[in-house]
Short mmCIF file of N, CA and C in Angstrom, two decimals:
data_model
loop_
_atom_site.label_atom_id
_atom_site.label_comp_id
_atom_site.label_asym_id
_atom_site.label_seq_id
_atom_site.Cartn_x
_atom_site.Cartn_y
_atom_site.Cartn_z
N UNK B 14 97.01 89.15 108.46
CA UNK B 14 98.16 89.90 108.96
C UNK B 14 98.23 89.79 110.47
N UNK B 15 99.31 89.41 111.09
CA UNK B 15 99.62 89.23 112.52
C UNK B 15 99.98 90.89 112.72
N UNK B 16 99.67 91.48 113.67
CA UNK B 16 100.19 92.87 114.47
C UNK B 16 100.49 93.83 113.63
N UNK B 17 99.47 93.83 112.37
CA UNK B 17 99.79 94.99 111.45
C UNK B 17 101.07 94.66 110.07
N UNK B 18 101.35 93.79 110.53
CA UNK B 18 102.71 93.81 109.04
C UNK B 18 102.58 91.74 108.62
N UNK B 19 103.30 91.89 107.12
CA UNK B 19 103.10 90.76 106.78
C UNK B 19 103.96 89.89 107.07
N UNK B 20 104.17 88.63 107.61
CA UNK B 20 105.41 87.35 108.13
C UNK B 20 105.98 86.99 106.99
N UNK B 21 107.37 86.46 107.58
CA UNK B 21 108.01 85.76 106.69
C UNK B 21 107.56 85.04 105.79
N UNK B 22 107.61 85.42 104.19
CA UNK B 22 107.43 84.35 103.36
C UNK B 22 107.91 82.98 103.08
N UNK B 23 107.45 82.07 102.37
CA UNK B 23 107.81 80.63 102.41
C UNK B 23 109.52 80.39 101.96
N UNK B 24 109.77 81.11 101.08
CA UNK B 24 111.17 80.96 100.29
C UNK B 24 112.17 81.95 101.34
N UNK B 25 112.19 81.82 102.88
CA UNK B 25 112.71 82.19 103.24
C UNK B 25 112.93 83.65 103.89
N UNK B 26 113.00 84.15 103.30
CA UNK B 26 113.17 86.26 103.01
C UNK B 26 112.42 86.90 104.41
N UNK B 27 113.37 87.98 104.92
CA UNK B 27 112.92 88.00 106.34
C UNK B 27 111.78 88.91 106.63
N UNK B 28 111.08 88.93 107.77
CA UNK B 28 109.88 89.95 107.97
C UNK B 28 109.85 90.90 107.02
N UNK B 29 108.47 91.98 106.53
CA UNK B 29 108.49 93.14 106.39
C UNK B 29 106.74 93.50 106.28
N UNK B 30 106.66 94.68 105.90
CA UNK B 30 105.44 94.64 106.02
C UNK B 30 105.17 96.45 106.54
N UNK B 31 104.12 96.48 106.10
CA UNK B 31 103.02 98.07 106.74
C UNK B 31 103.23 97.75 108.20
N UNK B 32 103.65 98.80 108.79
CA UNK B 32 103.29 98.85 110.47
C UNK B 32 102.66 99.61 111.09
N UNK B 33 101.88 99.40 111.70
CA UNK B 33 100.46 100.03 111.95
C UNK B 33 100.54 100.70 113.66
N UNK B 34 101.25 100.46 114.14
CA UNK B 34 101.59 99.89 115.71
C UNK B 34 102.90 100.11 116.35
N UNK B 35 102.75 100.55 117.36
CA UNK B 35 104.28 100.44 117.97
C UNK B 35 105.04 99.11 118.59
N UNK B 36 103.22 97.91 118.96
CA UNK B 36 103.97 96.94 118.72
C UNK B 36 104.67 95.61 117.65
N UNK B 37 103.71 96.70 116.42
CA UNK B 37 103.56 95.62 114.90
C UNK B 37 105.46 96.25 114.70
N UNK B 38 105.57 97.32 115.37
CA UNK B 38 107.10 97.76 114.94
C UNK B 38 108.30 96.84 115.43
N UNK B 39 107.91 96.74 116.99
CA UNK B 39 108.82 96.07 117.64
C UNK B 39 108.96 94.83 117.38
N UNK B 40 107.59 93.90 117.07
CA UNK B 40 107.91 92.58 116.37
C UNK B 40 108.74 92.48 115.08
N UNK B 41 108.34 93.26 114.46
CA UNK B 41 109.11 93.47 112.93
C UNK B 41 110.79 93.69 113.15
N UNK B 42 111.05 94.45 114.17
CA UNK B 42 112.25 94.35 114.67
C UNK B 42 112.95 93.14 115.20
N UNK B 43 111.99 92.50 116.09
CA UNK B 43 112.53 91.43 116.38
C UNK B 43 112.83 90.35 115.63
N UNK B 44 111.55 90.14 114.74
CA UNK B 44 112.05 89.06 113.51
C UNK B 44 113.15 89.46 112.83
N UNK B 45 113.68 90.81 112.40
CA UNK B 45 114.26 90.93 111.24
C UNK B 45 115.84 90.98 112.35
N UNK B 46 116.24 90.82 113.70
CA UNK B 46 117.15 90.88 114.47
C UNK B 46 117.18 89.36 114.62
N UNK B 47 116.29 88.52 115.37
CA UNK B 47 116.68 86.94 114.91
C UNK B 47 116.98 86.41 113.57
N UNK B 48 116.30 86.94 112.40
CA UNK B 48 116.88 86.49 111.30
C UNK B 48 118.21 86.96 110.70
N UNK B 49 119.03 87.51 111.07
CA UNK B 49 119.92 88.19 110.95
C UNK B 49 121.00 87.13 111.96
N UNK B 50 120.84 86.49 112.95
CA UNK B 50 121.60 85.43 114.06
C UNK B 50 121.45 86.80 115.29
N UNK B 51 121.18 87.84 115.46
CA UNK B 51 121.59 88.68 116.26
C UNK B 51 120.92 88.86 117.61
N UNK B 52 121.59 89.00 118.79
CA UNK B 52 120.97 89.54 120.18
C UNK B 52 120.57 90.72 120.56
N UNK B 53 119.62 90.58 121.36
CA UNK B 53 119.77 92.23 121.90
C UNK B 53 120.91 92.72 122.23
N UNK B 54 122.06 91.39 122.59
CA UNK B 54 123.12 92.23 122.81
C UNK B 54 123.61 92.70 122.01
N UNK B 55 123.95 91.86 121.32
CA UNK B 55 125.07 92.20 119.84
C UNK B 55 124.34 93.66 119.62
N UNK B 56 123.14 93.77 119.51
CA UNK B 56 122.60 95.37 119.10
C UNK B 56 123.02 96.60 119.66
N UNK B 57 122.74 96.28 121.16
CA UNK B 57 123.40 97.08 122.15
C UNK B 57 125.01 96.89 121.64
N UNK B 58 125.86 96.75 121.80
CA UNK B 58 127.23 97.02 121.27
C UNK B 58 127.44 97.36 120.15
N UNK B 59 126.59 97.33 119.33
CA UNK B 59 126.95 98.11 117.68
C UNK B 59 126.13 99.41 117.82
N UNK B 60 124.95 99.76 118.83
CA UNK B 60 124.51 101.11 118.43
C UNK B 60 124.73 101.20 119.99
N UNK B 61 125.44 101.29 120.65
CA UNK B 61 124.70 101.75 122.32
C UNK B 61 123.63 102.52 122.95
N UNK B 62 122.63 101.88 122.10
CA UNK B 62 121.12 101.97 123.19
C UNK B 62 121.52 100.48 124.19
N UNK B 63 120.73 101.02 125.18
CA UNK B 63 120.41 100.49 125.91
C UNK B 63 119.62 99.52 125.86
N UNK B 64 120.29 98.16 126.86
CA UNK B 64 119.36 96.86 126.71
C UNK B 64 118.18 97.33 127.17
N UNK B 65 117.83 97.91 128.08
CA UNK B 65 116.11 98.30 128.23
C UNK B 65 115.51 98.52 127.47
N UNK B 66 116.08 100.30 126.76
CA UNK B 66 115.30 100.78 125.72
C UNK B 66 114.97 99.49 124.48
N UNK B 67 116.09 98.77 123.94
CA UNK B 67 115.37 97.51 122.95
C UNK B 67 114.49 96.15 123.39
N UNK B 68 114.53 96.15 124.63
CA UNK B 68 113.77 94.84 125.04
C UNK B 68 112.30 96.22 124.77
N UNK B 69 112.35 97.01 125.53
CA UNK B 69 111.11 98.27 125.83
C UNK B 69 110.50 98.27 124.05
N UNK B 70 111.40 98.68 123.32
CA UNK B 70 111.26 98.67 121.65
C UNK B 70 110.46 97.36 121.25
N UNK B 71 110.99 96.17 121.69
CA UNK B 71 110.85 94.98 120.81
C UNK B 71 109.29 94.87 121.44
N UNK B 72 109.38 94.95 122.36
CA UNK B 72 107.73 94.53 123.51
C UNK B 72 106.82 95.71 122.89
N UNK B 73 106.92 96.86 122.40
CA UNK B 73 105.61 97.26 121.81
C UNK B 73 105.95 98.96 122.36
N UNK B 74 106.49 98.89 123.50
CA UNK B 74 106.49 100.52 124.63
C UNK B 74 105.78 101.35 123.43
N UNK B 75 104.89 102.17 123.62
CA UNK B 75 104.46 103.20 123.47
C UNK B 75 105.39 104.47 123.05
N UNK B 76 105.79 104.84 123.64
CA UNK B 76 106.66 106.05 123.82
C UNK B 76 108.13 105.78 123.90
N UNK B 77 108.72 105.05 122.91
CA UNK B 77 110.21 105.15 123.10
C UNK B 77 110.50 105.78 121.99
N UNK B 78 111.75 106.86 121.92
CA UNK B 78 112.14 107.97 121.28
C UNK B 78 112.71 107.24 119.72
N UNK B 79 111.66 108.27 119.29
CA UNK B 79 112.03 108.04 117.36
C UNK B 79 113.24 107.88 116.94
N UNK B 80 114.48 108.45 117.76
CA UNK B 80 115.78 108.77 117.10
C UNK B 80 116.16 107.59 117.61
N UNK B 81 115.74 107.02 118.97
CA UNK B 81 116.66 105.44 119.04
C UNK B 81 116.13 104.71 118.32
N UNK B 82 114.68 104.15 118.17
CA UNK B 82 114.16 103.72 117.04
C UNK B 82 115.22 103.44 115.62
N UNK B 83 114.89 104.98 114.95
CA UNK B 83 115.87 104.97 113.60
C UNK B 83 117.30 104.48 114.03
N UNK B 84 117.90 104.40 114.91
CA UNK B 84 119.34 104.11 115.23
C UNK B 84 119.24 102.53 114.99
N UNK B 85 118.45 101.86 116.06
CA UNK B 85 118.40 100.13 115.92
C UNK B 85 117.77 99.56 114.73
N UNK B 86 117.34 100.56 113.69
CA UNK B 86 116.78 100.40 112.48
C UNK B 86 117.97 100.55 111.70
N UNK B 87 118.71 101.21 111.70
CA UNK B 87 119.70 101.37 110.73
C UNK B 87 121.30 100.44 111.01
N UNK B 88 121.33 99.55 112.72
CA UNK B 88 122.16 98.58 112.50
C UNK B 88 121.94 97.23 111.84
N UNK B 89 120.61 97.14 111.70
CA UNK B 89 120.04 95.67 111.25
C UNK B 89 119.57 95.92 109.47
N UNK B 90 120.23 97.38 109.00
CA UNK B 90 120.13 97.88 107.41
C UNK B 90 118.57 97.72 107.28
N UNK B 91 117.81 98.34 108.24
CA UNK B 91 116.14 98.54 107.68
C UNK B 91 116.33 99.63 107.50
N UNK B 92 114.96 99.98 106.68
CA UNK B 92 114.68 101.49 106.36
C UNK B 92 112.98 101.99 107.03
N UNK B 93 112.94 103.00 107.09
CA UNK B 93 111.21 102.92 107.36
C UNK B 93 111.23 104.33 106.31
N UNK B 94 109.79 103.86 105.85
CA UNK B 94 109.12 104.25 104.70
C UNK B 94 107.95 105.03 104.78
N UNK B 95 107.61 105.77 104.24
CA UNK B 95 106.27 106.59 104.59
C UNK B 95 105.20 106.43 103.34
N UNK B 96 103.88 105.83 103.46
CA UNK B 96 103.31 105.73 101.96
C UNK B 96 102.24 106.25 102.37
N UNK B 97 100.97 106.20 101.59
CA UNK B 97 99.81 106.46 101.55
C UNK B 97 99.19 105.02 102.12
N UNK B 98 98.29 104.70 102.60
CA UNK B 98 97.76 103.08 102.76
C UNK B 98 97.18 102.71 101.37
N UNK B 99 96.72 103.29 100.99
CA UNK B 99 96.77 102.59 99.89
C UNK B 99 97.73 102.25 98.53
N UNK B 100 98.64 103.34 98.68
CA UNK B 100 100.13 102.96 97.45
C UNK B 100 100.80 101.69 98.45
N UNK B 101 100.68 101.58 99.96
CA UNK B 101 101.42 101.22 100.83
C UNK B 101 100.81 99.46 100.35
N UNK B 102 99.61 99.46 100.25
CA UNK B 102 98.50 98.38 99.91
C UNK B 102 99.02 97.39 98.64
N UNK B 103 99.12 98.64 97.96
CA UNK B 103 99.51 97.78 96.65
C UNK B 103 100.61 97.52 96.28
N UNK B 104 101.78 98.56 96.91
CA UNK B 104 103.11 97.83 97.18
C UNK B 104 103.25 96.37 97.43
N UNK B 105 102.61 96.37 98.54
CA UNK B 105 102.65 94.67 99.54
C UNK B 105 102.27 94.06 98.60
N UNK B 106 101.32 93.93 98.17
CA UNK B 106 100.31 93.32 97.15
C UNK B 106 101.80 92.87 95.86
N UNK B 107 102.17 93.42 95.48
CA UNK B 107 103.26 93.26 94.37
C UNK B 107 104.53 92.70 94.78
N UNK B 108 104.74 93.09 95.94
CA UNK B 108 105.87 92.28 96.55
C UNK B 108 105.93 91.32 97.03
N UNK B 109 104.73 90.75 97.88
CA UNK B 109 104.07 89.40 97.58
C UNK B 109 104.19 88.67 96.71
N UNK B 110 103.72 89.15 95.77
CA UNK B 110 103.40 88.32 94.13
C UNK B 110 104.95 88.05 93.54
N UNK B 111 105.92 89.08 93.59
CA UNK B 111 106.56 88.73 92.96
C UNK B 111 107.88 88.06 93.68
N UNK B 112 107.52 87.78 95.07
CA UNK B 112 108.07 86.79 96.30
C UNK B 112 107.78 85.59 95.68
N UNK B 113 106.13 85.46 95.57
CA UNK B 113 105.89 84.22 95.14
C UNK B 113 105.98 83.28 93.65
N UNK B 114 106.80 84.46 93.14
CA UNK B 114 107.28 84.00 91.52
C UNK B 114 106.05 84.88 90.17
N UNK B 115 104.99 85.68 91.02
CA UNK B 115 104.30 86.13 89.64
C UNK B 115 105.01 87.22 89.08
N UNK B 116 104.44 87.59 87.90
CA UNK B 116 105.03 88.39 87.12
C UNK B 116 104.60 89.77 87.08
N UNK B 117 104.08 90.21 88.13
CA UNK B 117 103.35 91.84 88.09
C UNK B 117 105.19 92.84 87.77
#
């Protein structure tokens, strides 16, 4: 696992993954905003945060506010999820598998 969450699988399908990190978050953002064709700008004009606050987001910042967070999460249609690490574990584990064609 790169920065806490799992990379793009082979058949395409964009980032996702457990995030462990504020910067395993911001990468996850960023992949799932390039795979999408999208800029920081384009982001900034559909939610108006600020280009800082998302470059600040994408780079890892520590302390940037939960509610802009959920805002640039909800123009690119992510969700964030709350599990146990281990239901969170075996989620991945199954979504994996059945990325890769098994039958769980």
């Amino acid at each position: 696992m790169t920065a806490g969450f799992t990379n793009r699988e082979k058949n395409g399908l964009p980032a996702y993954g457990a995030v462990r990190s504020p910067a395993a978050l911001g990468q996850l953002f960023r992949a799932a905003r390039k795979e999408q064709g999208m800029t920081l700008h384009d982001v900034h004009a559909a939610s108006g945060l600020s280009m800082r606050f998302l470059s600040e987001f994408e780079r890892g910042k520590p302390n940037v506010s939960l509610a802009k967070v959920m805002t640039a999460l909800q123009i690119l249609g992510l969700e964030c999820l709350i599990f146990s690490r281990r239901d969170a574990s075996r989620l991945l584990a199954q979504a994996s598998d059945r990325f890769r064609g098994g039958s769980n």
